[in-house]
Tab-separated table of C-alpha atoms in Angstrom:
chain	number	residue	atom	x	y	z
A	1	MET	CA	141.565	-25.739	135.599
A	2	GLU	CA	138.659	-27.720	136.646
A	3	LYS	CA	137.825	-27.897	140.327
A	4	VAL	CA	137.134	-30.800	142.629
A	5	ILE	CA	135.807	-31.084	145.827
A	6	VAL	CA	136.997	-33.956	148.099
A	7	GLY	CA	135.178	-35.034	151.157
A	8	ILE	CA	138.601	-35.085	153.328
A	9	SER	CA	138.027	-37.410	156.519
A	10	GLY	CA	140.784	-37.133	158.228
A	11	GLY	CA	142.118	-40.438	157.073
A	12	VAL	CA	144.305	-41.850	154.101
A	13	ASP	CA	141.925	-42.780	151.504
A	14	SER	CA	140.817	-39.521	151.236
A	15	ALA	CA	143.904	-37.823	151.712
A	16	VAL	CA	145.501	-40.285	148.834
A	17	SER	CA	142.715	-39.382	146.909
A	18	ALA	CA	143.161	-35.570	146.991
A	19	TYR	CA	146.841	-35.866	146.761
A	20	LEU	CA	146.684	-38.149	143.313
A	21	LEU	CA	144.020	-35.523	142.020
A	22	LYS	CA	146.372	-32.699	142.563
A	23	GLN	CA	149.030	-34.375	140.750
A	24	ALA	CA	146.499	-35.094	137.581
A	25	GLY	CA	145.975	-31.293	137.653
A	26	TYR	CA	142.813	-30.622	139.121
A	27	GLN	CA	142.320	-27.789	141.471
A	28	VAL	CA	141.985	-29.335	144.660
A	29	GLU	CA	140.011	-28.084	147.868
A	30	GLY	CA	138.615	-30.190	150.721
A	31	LEU	CA	135.252	-30.484	152.401
A	32	PHE	CA	135.194	-32.008	156.250
A	33	MET	CA	131.930	-32.892	157.042
A	34	ARG	CA	130.897	-32.815	160.286
A	35	ASN	CA	128.090	-34.878	160.871
A	36	TRP	CA	127.310	-36.104	164.505
A	37	ASP	CA	127.534	-33.569	167.520
A	38	ALA	CA	129.224	-35.793	170.443
A	39	PHE	CA	129.484	-33.181	173.184
A	40	ALA	CA	125.740	-32.378	172.973
A	41	ASN	CA	123.325	-35.439	171.959
A	42	ASN	CA	120.048	-35.536	172.487
A	43	ASP	CA	117.777	-38.633	172.795
A	44	ILE	CA	114.739	-39.497	170.383
A	45	GLU	CA	112.356	-37.266	172.513
A	46	GLY	CA	115.028	-34.115	172.400
A	47	ASN	CA	116.617	-34.155	175.305
A	48	PRO	CA	119.880	-33.808	176.086
A	49	THR	CA	121.873	-36.868	177.070
A	50	LEU	CA	125.467	-37.441	178.650
A	51	ASN	CA	127.278	-40.436	177.474
A	52	HIS	CA	130.853	-38.999	178.336
A	53	TYR	CA	132.625	-40.022	175.075
A	54	ILE	CA	135.225	-37.661	173.274
A	55	CYS	CA	134.176	-38.280	169.770
A	56	PRO	CA	137.181	-38.847	166.967
A	57	GLN	CA	135.996	-36.722	165.523
A	58	GLU	CA	138.204	-33.406	166.400
A	59	GLN	CA	140.887	-35.281	166.140
A	60	ASP	CA	139.933	-35.931	162.293
A	61	TYR	CA	139.573	-32.402	161.543
A	62	ASN	CA	142.674	-31.645	162.926
A	63	ASP	CA	144.353	-34.053	160.882
A	64	ALA	CA	142.461	-33.506	157.597
A	65	LYS	CA	143.676	-29.506	158.517
A	66	GLU	CA	147.299	-30.428	158.740
A	67	LEU	CA	147.190	-33.064	155.545
A	68	CYS	CA	145.321	-29.629	153.476
A	69	GLN	CA	148.223	-27.898	154.531
A	70	ILE	CA	150.886	-30.386	153.382
A	71	LEU	CA	148.498	-30.457	150.080
A	72	ASP	CA	148.716	-26.693	149.961
A	73	ILE	CA	144.763	-26.949	149.312
A	74	PRO	CA	141.812	-24.817	150.983
A	75	LEU	CA	139.793	-26.701	153.457
A	76	HIS	CA	136.019	-26.094	154.271
A	77	ARG	CA	134.256	-27.566	157.017
A	78	VAL	CA	129.959	-28.174	157.038
A	79	ASP	CA	127.521	-29.273	159.340
A	80	PHE	CA	124.940	-31.713	158.633
A	81	ILE	CA	124.414	-33.187	162.460
A	82	LYS	CA	120.739	-32.026	161.908
A	83	GLU	CA	120.421	-33.497	158.542
A	84	TYR	CA	122.075	-36.712	159.637
A	85	TRP	CA	119.960	-36.830	163.033
A	86	ASP	CA	116.425	-36.828	160.481
A	87	TYR	CA	118.035	-38.716	158.041
A	88	VAL	CA	119.973	-41.834	158.953
A	89	PHE	CA	119.713	-41.902	162.721
A	90	THR	CA	116.189	-41.867	163.368
A	91	TYR	CA	116.067	-44.606	160.461
A	92	PHE	CA	118.554	-46.369	162.591
A	93	LEU	CA	116.610	-46.359	165.763
A	94	ASN	CA	113.322	-46.934	164.378
A	95	GLU	CA	114.718	-50.151	162.853
A	96	LEU	CA	115.858	-51.178	166.098
A	97	LYS	CA	112.631	-50.737	167.505
A	98	LYS	CA	111.350	-53.052	164.861
A	99	GLY	CA	113.896	-55.646	166.020
A	100	ARG	CA	115.673	-55.485	162.669
A	101	THR	CA	119.101	-54.824	162.370
A	102	PRO	CA	119.572	-51.615	159.869
A	103	ASN	CA	122.602	-50.145	158.164
A	104	PRO	CA	123.120	-46.421	158.136
A	105	ASP	CA	125.944	-45.991	156.313
A	106	LEU	CA	123.974	-46.476	152.743
A	107	LEU	CA	121.624	-43.910	154.091
A	108	CYS	CA	124.492	-41.483	154.920
A	109	ASN	CA	125.977	-42.343	151.502
A	110	LYS	CA	122.485	-41.580	149.886
A	111	TYR	CA	121.653	-38.470	151.950
A	112	ILE	CA	124.482	-36.948	153.364
A	113	LYS	CA	127.471	-37.579	151.225
A	114	PHE	CA	126.335	-37.538	148.040
A	115	ASP	CA	123.183	-35.082	148.131
A	116	LEU	CA	124.230	-32.542	150.828
A	117	PHE	CA	127.545	-32.788	150.558
A	118	LYS	CA	127.482	-32.403	146.511
A	119	LYS	CA	125.543	-29.360	146.626
A	120	GLU	CA	127.440	-28.012	148.898
A	121	ALA	CA	130.498	-28.373	146.772
A	122	MET	CA	128.709	-27.379	143.968
A	123	ARG	CA	127.659	-24.347	145.814
A	124	LEU	CA	131.577	-23.779	146.494
A	125	GLY	CA	132.245	-23.609	142.803
A	126	ALA	CA	133.225	-27.128	142.312
A	127	THR	CA	132.609	-28.778	138.690
A	128	LYS	CA	133.204	-32.434	140.339
A	129	ILE	CA	133.247	-34.285	143.880
A	130	ALA	CA	135.611	-37.104	144.909
A	131	THR	CA	135.562	-39.252	148.022
A	132	GLY	CA	137.968	-42.345	148.845
A	133	HIS	CA	135.724	-44.937	148.643
A	134	TYR	CA	137.004	-48.257	147.314
A	135	ALA	CA	134.846	-48.259	143.861
A	136	ARG	CA	134.845	-47.198	140.544
A	137	VAL	CA	132.703	-45.675	137.737
A	138	LYS	CA	132.978	-46.269	134.111
A	139	ASP	CA	130.182	-45.882	131.281
A	140	ASN	CA	128.126	-44.427	133.892
A	141	LYS	CA	128.355	-48.217	135.597
A	142	LEU	CA	129.824	-48.281	139.372
A	143	LEU	CA	132.094	-51.171	139.456
A	144	ARG	CA	133.704	-53.030	141.939
A	145	GLY	CA	137.060	-51.466	143.309
A	146	ILE	CA	140.195	-53.689	142.273
A	147	ASP	CA	140.901	-54.298	145.980
A	148	THR	CA	138.439	-57.268	146.614
A	149	ASN	CA	139.060	-56.907	150.498
A	150	LYS	CA	137.930	-53.009	150.188
A	151	ASP	CA	135.497	-53.047	147.680
A	152	GLN	CA	132.705	-50.744	149.376
A	153	THR	CA	130.257	-50.903	146.804
A	154	TYR	CA	127.852	-52.269	148.970
A	155	PHE	CA	127.576	-49.246	150.701
A	156	LEU	CA	127.336	-47.060	147.737
A	157	ALA	CA	124.062	-49.442	146.340
A	158	GLN	CA	121.577	-47.065	147.542
A	159	LEU	CA	122.527	-44.172	145.073
A	160	SER	CA	120.795	-43.286	141.980
A	161	PRO	CA	122.468	-42.795	138.827
A	162	ASN	CA	122.160	-39.099	139.007
A	163	GLN	CA	124.174	-38.875	142.013
A	164	LEU	CA	126.883	-40.685	140.579
A	165	GLN	CA	127.517	-38.296	138.254
A	166	ASN	CA	130.295	-35.886	138.390
A	167	VAL	CA	131.742	-38.087	141.026
A	168	LEU	CA	135.335	-39.243	141.164
A	169	PHE	CA	136.762	-42.141	143.070
A	170	PRO	CA	140.649	-41.952	142.736
A	171	ILE	CA	141.513	-44.758	144.179
A	172	GLY	CA	139.025	-47.310	143.295
A	173	HIS	CA	142.154	-48.642	141.017
A	174	LEU	CA	144.431	-49.090	143.805
A	175	THR	CA	144.760	-51.588	146.896
A	176	LYS	CA	144.841	-50.634	150.020
A	177	PRO	CA	148.662	-51.584	150.443
A	178	GLU	CA	149.225	-49.395	147.529
A	179	VAL	CA	147.470	-46.648	148.644
A	180	ARG	CA	149.548	-46.710	152.196
A	181	GLU	CA	152.785	-46.950	150.421
A	182	ILE	CA	151.523	-43.480	148.155
A	183	ALA	CA	150.753	-42.043	151.102
A	184	THR	CA	154.164	-42.497	152.757
A	185	LYS	CA	156.012	-41.893	149.709
A	186	ALA	CA	154.049	-38.148	149.728
A	187	ASN	CA	154.789	-37.686	152.997
A	188	LEU	CA	151.364	-37.276	154.447
A	189	ASN	CA	150.409	-37.347	158.332
A	190	VAL	CA	148.161	-39.723	158.220
A	191	ALA	CA	150.010	-42.168	155.965
A	192	GLN	CA	149.727	-44.999	158.896
A	193	LYS	CA	146.802	-43.786	160.252
A	194	LYS	CA	144.607	-46.944	161.633
A	195	ASP	CA	141.406	-47.311	159.738
A	196	SER	CA	137.950	-46.557	161.498
A	197	THR	CA	135.743	-49.320	161.979
A	198	GLY	CA	132.395	-50.067	163.280
A	199	ILE	CA	129.322	-47.520	162.984
A	200	CYS	CA	130.622	-44.194	162.195
A	201	PHE	CA	128.361	-42.325	165.440
A	202	ILE	CA	129.034	-45.353	167.713
A	203	GLY	CA	133.011	-45.611	167.119
A	204	GLU	CA	134.718	-47.580	169.570
A	205	ARG	CA	132.020	-46.944	172.339
A	206	HIS	CA	130.059	-50.085	173.847
A	207	TYR	CA	127.230	-50.727	171.545
A	208	GLN	CA	124.234	-51.487	173.936
A	209	GLU	CA	125.319	-48.373	176.451
A	210	PHE	CA	125.246	-46.447	173.733
A	211	ILE	CA	121.934	-47.499	172.414
A	212	HIS	CA	120.364	-47.355	175.616
A	213	ASN	CA	120.879	-43.225	176.089
A	214	TYR	CA	118.332	-43.345	172.975
A	215	LEU	CA	115.887	-46.451	173.471
A	216	LYS	CA	114.934	-47.752	176.906
A	217	PRO	CA	116.183	-51.556	177.152
A	218	ASN	CA	113.319	-53.899	177.499
A	219	ILE	CA	113.851	-57.419	179.016
A	220	GLY	CA	112.215	-60.276	177.761
A	221	ASP	CA	112.665	-64.095	177.814
A	222	ILE	CA	115.110	-66.190	175.991
A	223	ILE	CA	113.458	-68.911	174.408
A	224	ASP	CA	115.326	-72.459	173.199
A	225	VAL	CA	113.955	-72.315	169.267
A	226	GLU	CA	113.638	-76.094	169.496
A	227	THR	CA	112.232	-77.357	172.947
A	228	GLY	CA	110.141	-73.994	173.268
A	229	LYS	CA	111.445	-73.696	176.701
A	230	LYS	CA	113.183	-70.464	179.001
A	231	ILE	CA	116.760	-70.640	179.156
A	232	GLY	CA	117.283	-66.973	180.019
A	233	GLN	CA	116.463	-63.441	179.722
A	234	HIS	CA	117.968	-60.451	177.070
A	235	THR	CA	118.524	-57.099	177.814
A	236	GLY	CA	116.550	-55.372	174.826
A	237	LEU	CA	115.826	-57.419	171.266
A	238	MET	CA	117.884	-54.041	169.603
A	239	ASN	CA	120.934	-55.441	171.493
A	240	TYR	CA	121.239	-58.785	169.383
A	241	THR	CA	121.669	-59.410	165.646
A	242	ILE	CA	120.662	-62.929	163.674
A	243	GLY	CA	123.591	-65.315	164.079
A	244	GLN	CA	125.117	-63.704	166.898
A	245	ARG	CA	127.336	-65.621	168.851
A	246	LYS	CA	128.749	-63.621	171.668
A	247	ASN	CA	127.542	-62.067	174.708
A	248	VAL	CA	123.992	-63.527	174.177
A	249	GLY	CA	123.679	-63.576	177.987
A	250	ILE	CA	122.440	-66.939	179.048
A	251	ALA	CA	124.602	-68.538	181.850
A	252	GLY	CA	125.133	-72.302	182.564
A	253	PHE	CA	124.970	-73.787	178.875
A	254	GLN	CA	128.760	-74.734	177.569
A	255	ASN	CA	126.980	-75.908	174.116
A	256	ARG	CA	127.713	-73.871	171.200
A	257	HIS	CA	124.594	-71.835	170.815
A	258	TYR	CA	123.746	-68.662	168.677
A	259	VAL	CA	120.512	-65.996	167.962
A	260	CYS	CA	117.928	-67.251	165.622
A	261	GLY	CA	115.081	-65.232	165.354
A	262	LYS	CA	112.911	-62.746	167.100
A	263	ASN	CA	109.610	-62.000	168.139
A	264	VAL	CA	108.976	-58.202	168.342
A	265	GLU	CA	105.407	-58.383	169.511
A	266	LYS	CA	106.016	-60.944	172.607
A	267	ASN	CA	109.595	-59.688	173.020
A	268	ILE	CA	110.914	-62.760	172.830
A	269	LEU	CA	114.875	-63.707	171.823
A	270	TYR	CA	115.039	-66.883	169.884
A	271	ILE	CA	118.509	-69.127	170.429
A	272	SER	CA	119.716	-72.767	168.645
A	273	PHE	CA	122.188	-75.184	169.813
A	274	LYS	CA	122.239	-76.652	166.482
A	275	GLU	CA	125.622	-77.297	165.117
A	276	ASP	CA	124.550	-77.603	161.620
A	277	ASN	CA	123.167	-73.448	161.807
A	278	SER	CA	120.022	-75.318	160.403
A	279	TYR	CA	117.820	-72.403	162.000
A	280	LEU	CA	119.871	-69.763	160.243
A	281	ILE	CA	119.617	-70.889	156.688
A	282	SER	CA	117.282	-69.158	154.261
A	283	ASN	CA	116.658	-69.532	150.365
A	284	SER	CA	114.721	-66.895	149.284
A	285	CYS	CA	113.546	-63.460	150.625
A	286	ILE	CA	111.577	-60.211	149.778
A	287	LEU	CA	113.382	-56.974	149.281
A	288	GLU	CA	111.378	-53.776	149.481
A	289	GLU	CA	112.482	-50.085	149.016
A	290	VAL	CA	114.428	-51.477	145.742
A	291	ASN	CA	116.774	-49.041	144.486
A	292	PHE	CA	118.364	-49.700	140.772
A	293	ILE	CA	121.612	-47.813	139.709
A	294	SER	CA	121.638	-49.889	136.768
A	295	SER	CA	119.460	-49.987	133.693
A	296	ILE	CA	119.850	-53.795	133.832
A	297	HIS	CA	117.464	-55.282	135.589
A	298	PRO	CA	118.525	-59.065	135.281
A	299	ASN	CA	116.626	-62.565	136.005
A	300	PHE	CA	119.628	-64.275	137.475
A	301	CYS	CA	122.870	-62.383	139.053
A	302	THR	CA	124.783	-62.074	142.105
A	303	ALA	CA	124.021	-61.163	145.755
A	304	LYS	CA	125.702	-60.074	148.760
A	305	PHE	CA	123.403	-60.034	151.830
A	306	ARG	CA	126.272	-58.124	154.260
A	307	TYR	CA	129.397	-56.496	153.307
A	308	ARG	CA	132.117	-58.530	152.803
A	309	GLY	CA	129.465	-61.504	152.513
A	310	GLU	CA	130.038	-64.158	149.683
A	311	ASP	CA	128.500	-63.411	146.354
A	312	ILE	CA	125.434	-65.795	146.119
A	313	PRO	CA	123.900	-66.705	143.141
A	314	ILE	CA	120.384	-65.973	143.003
A	315	GLN	CA	117.390	-65.333	140.520
A	316	ILE	CA	114.840	-62.602	140.717
A	317	GLU	CA	111.382	-62.027	140.593
A	318	TYR	CA	110.203	-58.746	140.275
A	319	LEU	CA	107.316	-57.792	142.518
A	320	PRO	CA	104.607	-54.980	142.727
A	321	ASN	CA	104.996	-52.272	144.910
A	322	ASN	CA	108.890	-51.567	144.053
A	323	GLU	CA	109.653	-55.140	145.724
A	324	LEU	CA	111.968	-58.103	144.850
A	325	LYS	CA	111.677	-61.878	145.186
A	326	ILE	CA	115.222	-63.460	145.242
A	327	ILE	CA	115.584	-67.043	145.325
A	328	TYR	CA	119.218	-68.467	146.083
A	329	PRO	CA	118.818	-72.628	145.869
A	330	ASP	CA	121.385	-73.375	147.524
A	331	GLY	CA	120.644	-71.342	150.424
A	332	ALA	CA	122.155	-68.492	152.448
A	333	LYS	CA	123.332	-68.139	156.253
A	334	ALA	CA	121.874	-65.572	158.479
A	335	VAL	CA	119.837	-63.413	155.990
A	336	THR	CA	118.450	-61.233	158.143
A	337	PRO	CA	115.464	-58.098	157.672
A	338	GLY	CA	116.851	-54.857	158.165
A	339	GLN	CA	119.972	-55.072	156.085
A	340	PHE	CA	120.499	-54.533	152.905
A	341	CYS	CA	120.873	-57.099	149.873
A	342	VAL	CA	123.037	-55.612	147.286
A	343	LEU	CA	122.999	-56.931	143.615
A	344	TYR	CA	125.895	-57.371	141.215
A	345	LEU	CA	126.289	-58.712	137.851
A	346	GLY	CA	129.874	-59.559	137.101
A	347	GLU	CA	131.599	-56.582	137.950
A	348	GLU	CA	128.965	-54.215	137.991
A	349	CYS	CA	126.944	-53.211	141.264
A	350	LEU	CA	123.118	-53.137	139.816
A	351	GLY	CA	121.124	-51.524	143.039
A	352	SER	CA	119.902	-52.722	146.437
A	353	GLY	CA	116.469	-53.244	148.485
A	354	ILE	CA	116.115	-54.054	152.515
A	355	ILE	CA	115.228	-57.429	152.983
A	356	LYS	CA	111.656	-57.417	154.520
A	357	THR	CA	111.056	-61.347	155.348
A	358	VAL	CA	112.878	-64.515	154.907
A	359	PHE	CA	111.788	-67.625	154.360
A	360	LYS	CA	112.749	-71.345	153.617
A	361	ASN	CA	111.584	-74.058	151.298
A	362	ASN	CA	108.615	-71.090	150.751
A	363	ASN	CA	107.669	-70.957	154.085
A	364	LYS	CA	107.875	-67.863	156.379
A	365	LEU	CA	110.702	-68.284	159.203
A	366	TRP	CA	108.029	-67.825	162.023
A	367	TYR	CA	110.953	-67.324	164.544
A	368	LEU	CA	112.715	-64.477	162.495
A	369	ASN	CA	109.882	-62.085	161.273
């Protein structure tokens, strides 16, 4: 009987993944990862911080234990706290310092879930691992999950082809309602458990309060990008992202406005009041740290510039130093440095790169870079 170790998170997706694999005749065991120490955090210099926050991670572990008792499978537990700090969280903070908008989930998959977790599973005697991602693997290709509302290939787009070997995605062919229905019929304890949202280590906490444990706020000017006039003060560039419309922090302005740019050197946040969103529109960008999962390197395909973003038709120019120029003549809104651009050819996820520089009509957007 082939042994598969499932990443049990305490949620319904991994629970149903384990259930389906056991129904299919595999020898199934669970492995719960602890990646964040919510009880004794340290700041970027290694000093203890107190954030008065009880992480739901321990509740997740209790749910995972109860689930594995229901399924009658063993549950192992492993801590990757130091590794997560070194490979994911430090990157996250460094990107914020640069005024960029990072997405740590892709690096968590690359360095933790499909590297360290996989090695631990193999040490425990598994021949395959499984996770509750909405994705599919067929003929060594990473394919979108059937449920277009839940497809999670965006978050897997930094994986290498080797990392996808011996990996199962048992719910990739299902929709979320179908997963909930299976869990309910099987009397799984997490059948109706709410999905976790947001950045995993922040959870339901106030974002700015959490970040201020690690990065000191650097107050600066808010400038109207069209007039050049100061219209307020920001609380630190790391607290804002391109396209943000709420909680910008300028008083006395009733007109709709949004964040359209940052200047890290001068510590300026740029705001636009233009209703046509013209300051958010670009039509090309440069990607760095490009990773291809597929052997296909096309000149034309589609791209997502953020999770749940629409598929944008693009043209690709291949540059030196593992960079790509992505051209999208019809334009796209709020393409943001630091975010990942993920490439697709139909159902196949080809890979991804980090957005480095953004252009409009071949002119670098001075207010964005």
